[in-house]
């Protein structure tokens, strides 16, 4: 028992989601106790199913846009990762998205302040909107349409960053902000609408890959283990300004579709669909700050990461089919 009491304790909001569950695994491996808080609005209990019975892990089903009550716990870190994250999810859940970015951030910062814990905000490259500067550096303020359909997510995260810096400056909380760029890997939902599961799912089903617009828009995809490594390193740093974490390897969405077809040996064709409103035309992280401050850079090659992800979805779709 005394040995257990000495372990650092981390809260992970959104702990049953894609990134939150990988972060939880990493924190447990680093010797933390973890309390995952999630209302399962876009998460999946299966992502944390392997942790059932782990004495260092606790799950609380709760909406963090409401007050978070953890009176007995001493906390060292609060990681605020709860938020719908895929464009389909936040378009379907505009008000919960705004609330978890605003009220959820306020509540989790209040928790960190009360417990004298460090606070780590999962922010996003969407803070840069449809960027006019390329690649994106942290000192770029962005080009966001506040009243467009993506505004509910982008502005919630921009508010969350402002609130985090205010708690840092005014209350002297030890805060960090990670601007996460498109990340992929096992535990994404096959039908969450993001391009990686969308294309792999379509290729597995032998259906056409739906490229939006002419496919010339770019994204830069980071494998999940690299991202989590950068976030863990940031949590151990004393750096308070935002840090981009992502993989600078940029490609067009058309190239990405072609790569998926090639790597999977799929017979699928490409079908062009209308480009969603305010879809960013380019996105690529400048990671010089992360390299300098954290000594971090991604290690996993695209082909290696995507093969692991394809394998995960192949197995997931088989077990869904056998149910
Ligand atoms: P996800 O949807 O898999 O996970 C989000 C989790 O938050 C889900 O388990 C969901 O149920 C939970 N949640 C949402 N609202 C909640 C609330 N009010 N109370 C409690 N739980 C709530 O998405 P993800 O990809 O794992 O994203 C995690 C975080 O990282 C998000 O904050 C997202 O904005 C950020 N992010 C992710 C990416 C990416 O590429 N995956 C990119 C940029 C930013
Ligand atoms: N996209 C696409 N087909 C799909 C899903 C997405 O062409 O079936 C495009 C989308 O328009 C965007 C890019 O892929 O340009 C990445 O979309 P995603 O939803 O993964 O995340 P975003 O980077 O836009 O937040």
Coordinates of C-alpha atoms and ligand atoms in Angstrom, one line a residue:
X1 CA 0.0 0.0 0.0
X2 CA 2.6 2.7 0.9
X3 CA 4.4 2.0 -2.5
X4 CA 1.1 2.5 -4.2
X5 CA 0.4 5.8 -2.4
X6 CA 3.7 7.3 -3.7
X7 CA 2.7 6.8 -7.4
X8 CA 1.9 10.0 -9.3
X9 CA -1.9 10.2 -9.9
X10 CA -3.2 11.4 -13.2
X11 CA -6.8 12.2 -14.3
X12 CA -7.4 11.6 -18.0
X13 CA -10.7 13.1 -19.3
X14 CA -11.8 11.4 -22.5
X15 CA -9.9 8.3 -21.2
X16 CA -12.1 5.9 -23.1
X17 CA -11.4 7.6 -26.4
X18 CA -8.8 6.9 -29.0
X19 CA -6.0 9.1 -27.7
X20 CA -7.1 9.1 -24.0
X21 CA -6.9 5.3 -23.8
X22 CA -3.4 5.3 -25.4
X23 CA -2.3 8.0 -23.0
X24 CA -3.7 6.0 -20.1
X25 CA -1.7 3.0 -21.1
X26 CA 1.5 5.1 -21.3
X27 CA 0.9 6.7 -17.9
X28 CA 0.3 3.3 -16.3
X29 CA 3.5 2.1 -17.9
X30 CA 5.3 5.1 -16.4
X31 CA 4.1 4.0 -13.0
X32 CA 1.2 6.4 -12.6
X33 CA -2.2 5.7 -11.1
X34 CA -4.8 6.8 -13.6
X35 CA -8.4 8.0 -13.2
X36 CA -10.2 8.0 -16.5
X37 CA -13.3 10.2 -16.7
X38 CA -15.5 9.8 -19.8
X39 CA -19.2 10.1 -20.6
X40 CA -18.7 7.8 -23.6
X41 CA -20.4 10.2 -26.0
X42 CA -17.8 9.3 -28.7
X43 CA -15.7 6.9 -26.7
X44 CA -15.7 3.1 -26.5
X45 CA -15.4 1.1 -23.2
X46 CA -13.6 -1.6 -25.2
X47 CA -10.6 0.8 -25.5
X48 CA -10.0 0.4 -21.8
X49 CA -11.4 -3.1 -21.4
X50 CA -7.9 -4.6 -20.9
X51 CA -7.5 -2.4 -17.8
X52 CA -10.4 -4.0 -15.9
X53 CA -9.0 -5.4 -12.6
X54 CA -5.8 -3.2 -12.8
X55 CA -5.5 -1.8 -9.2
X56 CA -3.9 1.4 -10.6
X57 CA -6.8 2.2 -12.9
X58 CA -10.2 3.6 -12.1
X59 CA -13.0 4.6 -14.5
X60 CA -15.6 7.2 -13.7
X61 CA -18.5 7.7 -16.1
X62 CA -19.1 11.5 -16.0
X63 CA -19.7 14.5 -18.2
X64 CA -16.8 16.8 -17.4
X65 CA -18.9 19.8 -18.6
X66 CA -20.5 19.4 -15.1
X67 CA -18.6 19.8 -11.8
X68 CA -16.0 17.1 -11.2
X69 CA -16.1 15.9 -7.6
X70 CA -13.0 13.9 -6.5
X71 CA -12.7 14.8 -2.8
X72 CA -10.5 12.0 -1.6
X73 CA -8.0 12.0 -4.4
X74 CA -4.5 13.7 -4.4
X75 CA -3.8 14.5 -8.0
X76 CA -0.5 15.3 -9.7
X77 CA -1.7 15.7 -13.3
X78 CA -4.9 16.5 -15.1
X79 CA -4.9 15.7 -18.8
X80 CA -8.0 17.3 -20.4
X81 CA -8.6 15.2 -23.6
X82 CA -12.4 15.0 -23.5
X83 CA -14.0 16.4 -26.7
X84 CA -15.7 15.0 -29.8
X85 CA -12.8 15.2 -32.3
X86 CA -13.9 14.0 -35.7
X87 CA -15.6 16.5 -38.0
X88 CA -18.7 14.2 -38.2
X89 CA -18.9 14.0 -34.4
X90 CA -18.6 17.6 -33.7
X91 CA -21.1 18.5 -36.5
X92 CA -23.6 16.2 -34.9
X93 CA -22.7 17.4 -31.4
X94 CA -22.2 21.1 -31.7
X95 CA -23.4 22.2 -28.3
X96 CA -21.6 19.4 -26.3
X97 CA -18.5 20.2 -28.2
X98 CA -18.6 23.9 -27.3
X99 CA -19.5 23.0 -23.7
X100 CA -16.7 20.5 -23.2
X101 CA -14.1 22.9 -24.7
X102 CA -15.4 25.8 -22.5
X103 CA -17.1 24.4 -19.4
X104 CA -15.1 21.2 -19.4
X105 CA -11.9 23.1 -19.6
X106 CA -13.0 25.4 -16.8
X107 CA -13.9 22.5 -14.6
X108 CA -10.7 20.6 -15.2
X109 CA -8.6 23.7 -14.7
X110 CA -10.5 24.2 -11.4
X111 CA -9.7 20.6 -10.4
X112 CA -6.0 21.1 -11.2
X113 CA -6.0 24.3 -9.2
X114 CA -7.7 22.8 -6.2
X115 CA -5.3 19.8 -6.2
X116 CA -2.2 21.8 -7.2
X117 CA -1.8 19.5 -10.1
X118 CA -0.2 20.1 -13.5
X119 CA -2.7 20.6 -16.3
X120 CA -2.3 19.4 -19.9
X121 CA -4.8 20.6 -22.6
X122 CA -5.4 18.6 -25.7
X123 CA -5.6 21.4 -28.3
X124 CA -5.5 21.1 -32.0
X125 CA -4.1 22.2 -35.3
X126 CA -7.7 23.4 -36.0
X127 CA -6.7 26.5 -34.0
X128 CA -5.0 27.5 -37.2
X129 CA -8.2 27.1 -39.1
X130 CA -7.7 27.2 -42.9
X131 CA -4.1 28.4 -42.5
X132 CA -2.5 31.2 -44.5
X133 CA 0.9 30.3 -43.2
X134 CA 2.5 27.0 -44.2
X135 CA 3.8 24.9 -42.4
X136 CA 2.1 26.0 -39.2
X137 CA 4.3 27.4 -36.4
X138 CA 2.9 28.0 -32.9
X139 CA 3.2 31.8 -33.2
X140 CA 0.7 31.8 -36.1
X141 CA -2.7 33.0 -34.9
X142 CA -4.8 31.2 -37.4
X143 CA -7.6 31.8 -39.9
X144 CA -10.8 30.5 -38.3
X145 CA -14.4 31.1 -39.4
X146 CA -16.1 31.5 -36.0
X147 CA -19.6 31.0 -37.3
X148 CA -18.9 28.2 -39.8
X149 CA -19.8 24.5 -39.1
X150 CA -16.3 23.8 -37.8
X151 CA -16.4 26.9 -35.6
X152 CA -17.9 24.9 -32.7
X153 CA -14.8 22.9 -32.4
X154 CA -12.2 25.4 -33.4
X155 CA -13.5 28.2 -31.2
X156 CA -14.0 25.8 -28.3
X157 CA -10.4 24.8 -28.5
X158 CA -9.2 28.4 -28.9
X159 CA -11.3 29.4 -25.9
X160 CA -9.8 26.4 -24.0
X161 CA -6.3 27.7 -24.8
X162 CA -7.2 31.2 -23.6
X163 CA -8.6 29.8 -20.4
X164 CA -5.6 27.6 -19.8
X165 CA -3.2 30.6 -20.2
X166 CA -5.4 32.7 -17.9
X167 CA -5.2 30.0 -15.2
X168 CA -1.4 29.8 -15.7
X169 CA -0.9 33.6 -15.6
X170 CA -3.5 34.4 -12.9
X171 CA -3.5 31.3 -10.7
X172 CA 0.1 30.2 -11.4
X173 CA -1.1 26.7 -12.4
X174 CA 1.6 24.6 -14.2
X175 CA -0.2 24.3 -17.5
X176 CA 0.8 22.9 -20.9
X177 CA -1.0 23.0 -24.3
X178 CA -0.4 20.4 -27.0
X179 CA -1.6 21.3 -30.5
X180 CA -2.3 17.9 -31.9
X181 CA -2.1 17.4 -35.7
X182 CA -4.0 14.5 -37.5
X183 CA -3.2 11.3 -35.6
X184 CA -4.1 7.8 -36.5
X185 CA -3.8 4.3 -35.2
X186 CA -5.6 1.4 -33.5
X187 CA -8.7 2.2 -31.4
X188 CA -10.1 4.8 -33.8
X189 CA -13.7 4.1 -34.5
X190 CA -14.2 2.5 -37.9
X191 CA -17.2 4.9 -38.5
X192 CA -16.0 8.1 -36.9
X193 CA -15.7 9.7 -40.3
X194 CA -12.1 10.7 -40.1
X195 CA -10.2 10.0 -43.3
X196 CA -8.0 7.2 -42.0
X197 CA -10.7 4.9 -40.7
X198 CA -13.0 6.0 -43.6
X199 CA -10.6 5.0 -46.4
X200 CA -9.4 1.8 -44.6
X201 CA -13.1 0.8 -43.9
X202 CA -14.1 1.4 -47.5
X203 CA -11.1 -0.5 -48.9
X204 CA -11.8 -3.5 -46.6
X205 CA -15.5 -3.5 -47.8
X206 CA -14.3 -3.3 -51.4
X207 CA -16.2 0.0 -51.8
X208 CA -14.9 3.2 -53.5
X209 CA -12.8 5.5 -51.4
X210 CA -14.7 8.8 -51.0
X211 CA -12.3 11.7 -51.7
X212 CA -13.8 15.1 -50.8
X213 CA -13.2 17.9 -53.3
X214 CA -10.5 17.2 -55.8
X215 CA -8.3 15.6 -53.2
X216 CA -5.6 18.3 -53.5
X217 CA -6.0 19.4 -49.8
X218 CA -3.1 18.2 -47.7
X219 CA -2.8 16.6 -44.2
X220 CA 0.2 15.2 -42.3
X221 CA -0.5 12.0 -40.4
X222 CA 1.2 11.1 -37.1
X223 CA 1.2 7.5 -35.7
X224 CA -0.4 7.4 -32.2
X225 CA 2.7 6.1 -30.3
X226 CA 4.8 9.0 -31.5
X227 CA 2.1 11.5 -30.5
X228 CA 1.7 10.0 -27.0
X229 CA 5.4 10.1 -26.5
X230 CA 5.5 13.8 -27.4
X231 CA 2.6 14.5 -25.0
X232 CA 4.2 12.6 -22.2
X233 CA 7.5 14.5 -22.7
X234 CA 5.5 17.8 -22.7
X235 CA 3.8 16.8 -19.4
X236 CA 7.2 16.5 -17.8
X237 CA 8.5 19.8 -19.1
X238 CA 8.1 23.3 -17.6
X239 CA 7.0 24.9 -21.0
X240 CA 3.7 26.7 -20.9
X241 CA 3.2 28.0 -24.4
X242 CA 1.5 25.8 -27.0
X243 CA 3.6 23.0 -28.7
X244 CA 2.8 21.4 -32.0
X245 CA 3.0 17.6 -31.9
X246 CA 2.5 15.9 -35.2
X247 CA 4.4 14.3 -38.1
X248 CA 5.5 16.8 -40.8
X249 CA 5.2 14.2 -43.6
X250 CA 2.6 15.9 -45.8
X251 CA 0.5 14.4 -48.5
X252 CA -2.6 15.3 -50.5
X253 CA -5.8 13.4 -49.7
X254 CA -5.8 11.9 -53.2
X255 CA -2.2 10.6 -52.6
X256 CA -3.4 9.2 -49.3
X257 CA -6.3 7.4 -51.0
X258 CA -3.9 5.9 -53.6
X259 CA -1.5 4.8 -50.9
X260 CA -4.3 3.0 -49.0
X261 CA -5.3 1.2 -52.2
X262 CA -1.7 0.2 -52.9
X263 CA -0.8 -0.9 -49.5
X264 CA -4.0 -2.9 -49.0
X265 CA -3.9 -4.3 -52.5
X266 CA -7.6 -3.2 -52.7
X267 CA -9.7 -3.2 -55.8
X268 CA -11.5 0.0 -54.8
X269 CA -11.8 3.0 -57.1
X270 CA -11.8 6.6 -56.0
X271 CA -15.2 8.5 -55.9
X272 CA -15.1 12.3 -55.6
X273 CA -17.7 13.9 -53.2
X274 CA -18.2 17.6 -52.4
X275 CA -15.7 19.3 -50.2
X276 CA -17.1 20.1 -46.7
X277 CA -17.4 23.8 -45.9
X278 CA -14.2 25.4 -44.4
X279 CA -12.2 22.2 -45.0
X280 CA -8.6 23.4 -44.5
X281 CA -6.6 23.3 -47.8
X282 CA -3.3 22.6 -46.2
X283 CA -2.0 21.3 -42.9
X284 CA 1.6 20.5 -41.8
X285 CA 3.1 21.0 -38.4
X286 CA 6.4 22.9 -37.9
X287 CA 7.8 20.8 -35.1
X288 CA 11.0 22.8 -34.4
X289 CA 9.7 23.9 -31.0
X290 CA 9.0 20.3 -29.9
X291 CA 12.4 19.2 -31.2
X292 CA 14.1 22.0 -29.3
X293 CA 12.1 22.0 -26.0
X294 CA 11.3 18.3 -25.7
X295 CA 14.0 16.6 -27.8
X296 CA 11.1 14.9 -29.6
X297 CA 10.4 14.0 -33.1
X298 CA 8.3 11.2 -34.7
X299 CA 9.9 7.9 -35.4
X300 CA 7.2 5.7 -37.0
X301 CA 7.3 5.6 -40.8
X302 CA 4.0 6.1 -42.5
X303 CA 3.9 2.6 -44.1
X304 CA 4.7 0.9 -40.8
X305 CA 2.0 2.9 -38.9
X306 CA -0.6 2.5 -41.5
X307 CA 0.0 -1.3 -41.7
X308 CA -0.6 -1.7 -38.0
X309 CA -3.8 0.4 -38.3
X310 CA -5.0 -1.6 -41.2
X311 CA -4.4 -4.8 -39.2
X312 CA -6.4 -3.4 -36.3
X313 CA -9.4 -2.5 -38.5
X314 CA -9.2 -5.8 -40.3
X315 CA -9.6 -7.6 -36.9
X316 CA -12.2 -5.2 -35.6
X317 CA -14.4 -5.6 -38.7
X318 CA -14.0 -9.4 -38.5
X319 CA -15.1 -9.5 -34.9
X320 CA -18.0 -7.0 -35.6
X321 CA -19.0 -9.3 -38.5
X322 CA -19.0 -12.4 -36.3
X323 CA -21.3 -10.8 -33.6
Ligands
LIG1 P1 -12.3 10.4 -29.3 O1 -13.6 10.9 -29.7 O2 -11.9 9.1 -29.6 O3 -12.1 10.7 -27.7 C1 -12.7 11.7 -27.1 C2 -13.3 11.1 -25.7 O4 -13.8 12.2 -25.0 C3 -14.4 10.1 -26.0 O5 -14.1 9.0 -25.2 C4 -15.6 10.8 -25.5 O6 -16.6 10.0 -25.0 C5 -15.0 11.8 -24.4 N1 -15.9 12.9 -24.1 C6 -16.4 13.8 -25.0 N2 -17.1 14.8 -24.3 C7 -17.0 14.5 -23.0 C8 -17.5 15.1 -21.8 N3 -18.3 16.2 -21.9 N4 -17.3 14.5 -20.6 C9 -16.5 13.3 -20.6 N5 -16.0 12.7 -21.6 C10 -16.3 13.3 -22.9 O7 -11.3 11.5 -29.9 P2 -9.7 11.5 -29.9 O8 -9.2 11.5 -31.3 O9 -9.2 10.5 -28.9 O10 -9.4 13.0 -29.3 C11 -9.0 13.2 -28.0 C12 -8.6 14.7 -27.8 O11 -7.5 15.0 -28.7 C13 -9.7 15.6 -28.1 O12 -9.7 16.7 -27.2 C14 -9.4 16.2 -29.5 O13 -9.9 17.5 -29.7 C15 -7.9 16.1 -29.5 N6 -7.3 16.0 -30.8 C16 -7.3 14.8 -31.5 C17 -6.7 14.8 -32.8 C18 -6.6 13.5 -33.5 O14 -6.1 13.4 -34.6 N7 -7.0 12.3 -32.9 C19 -6.3 15.9 -33.4 C20 -6.4 17.1 -32.7 C21 -6.9 17.2 -31.4
LIG2 N1 -11.8 13.3 -46.3 C1 -12.1 12.7 -47.5 N2 -12.9 11.6 -47.4 C2 -13.5 11.1 -46.3 C3 -13.2 11.7 -45.1 C4 -12.3 12.9 -45.1 O1 -11.6 13.1 -48.5 O2 -14.2 10.1 -46.4 C5 -10.9 14.5 -46.3 C6 -11.5 15.7 -45.5 O3 -12.3 16.5 -46.4 C7 -10.2 16.4 -45.1 C8 -9.2 15.3 -44.9 O4 -9.8 14.2 -45.5 O5 -9.7 17.2 -46.2 C9 -9.0 14.9 -43.4 O6 -10.3 14.8 -42.8 P1 -10.5 14.3 -41.3 O7 -12.0 14.2 -41.1 O8 -9.7 13.1 -41.1 O9 -9.9 15.4 -40.4 P2 -9.6 17.0 -40.5 O10 -8.1 17.0 -40.8 O11 -10.4 17.6 -41.6 O12 -10.0 17.5 -39.2

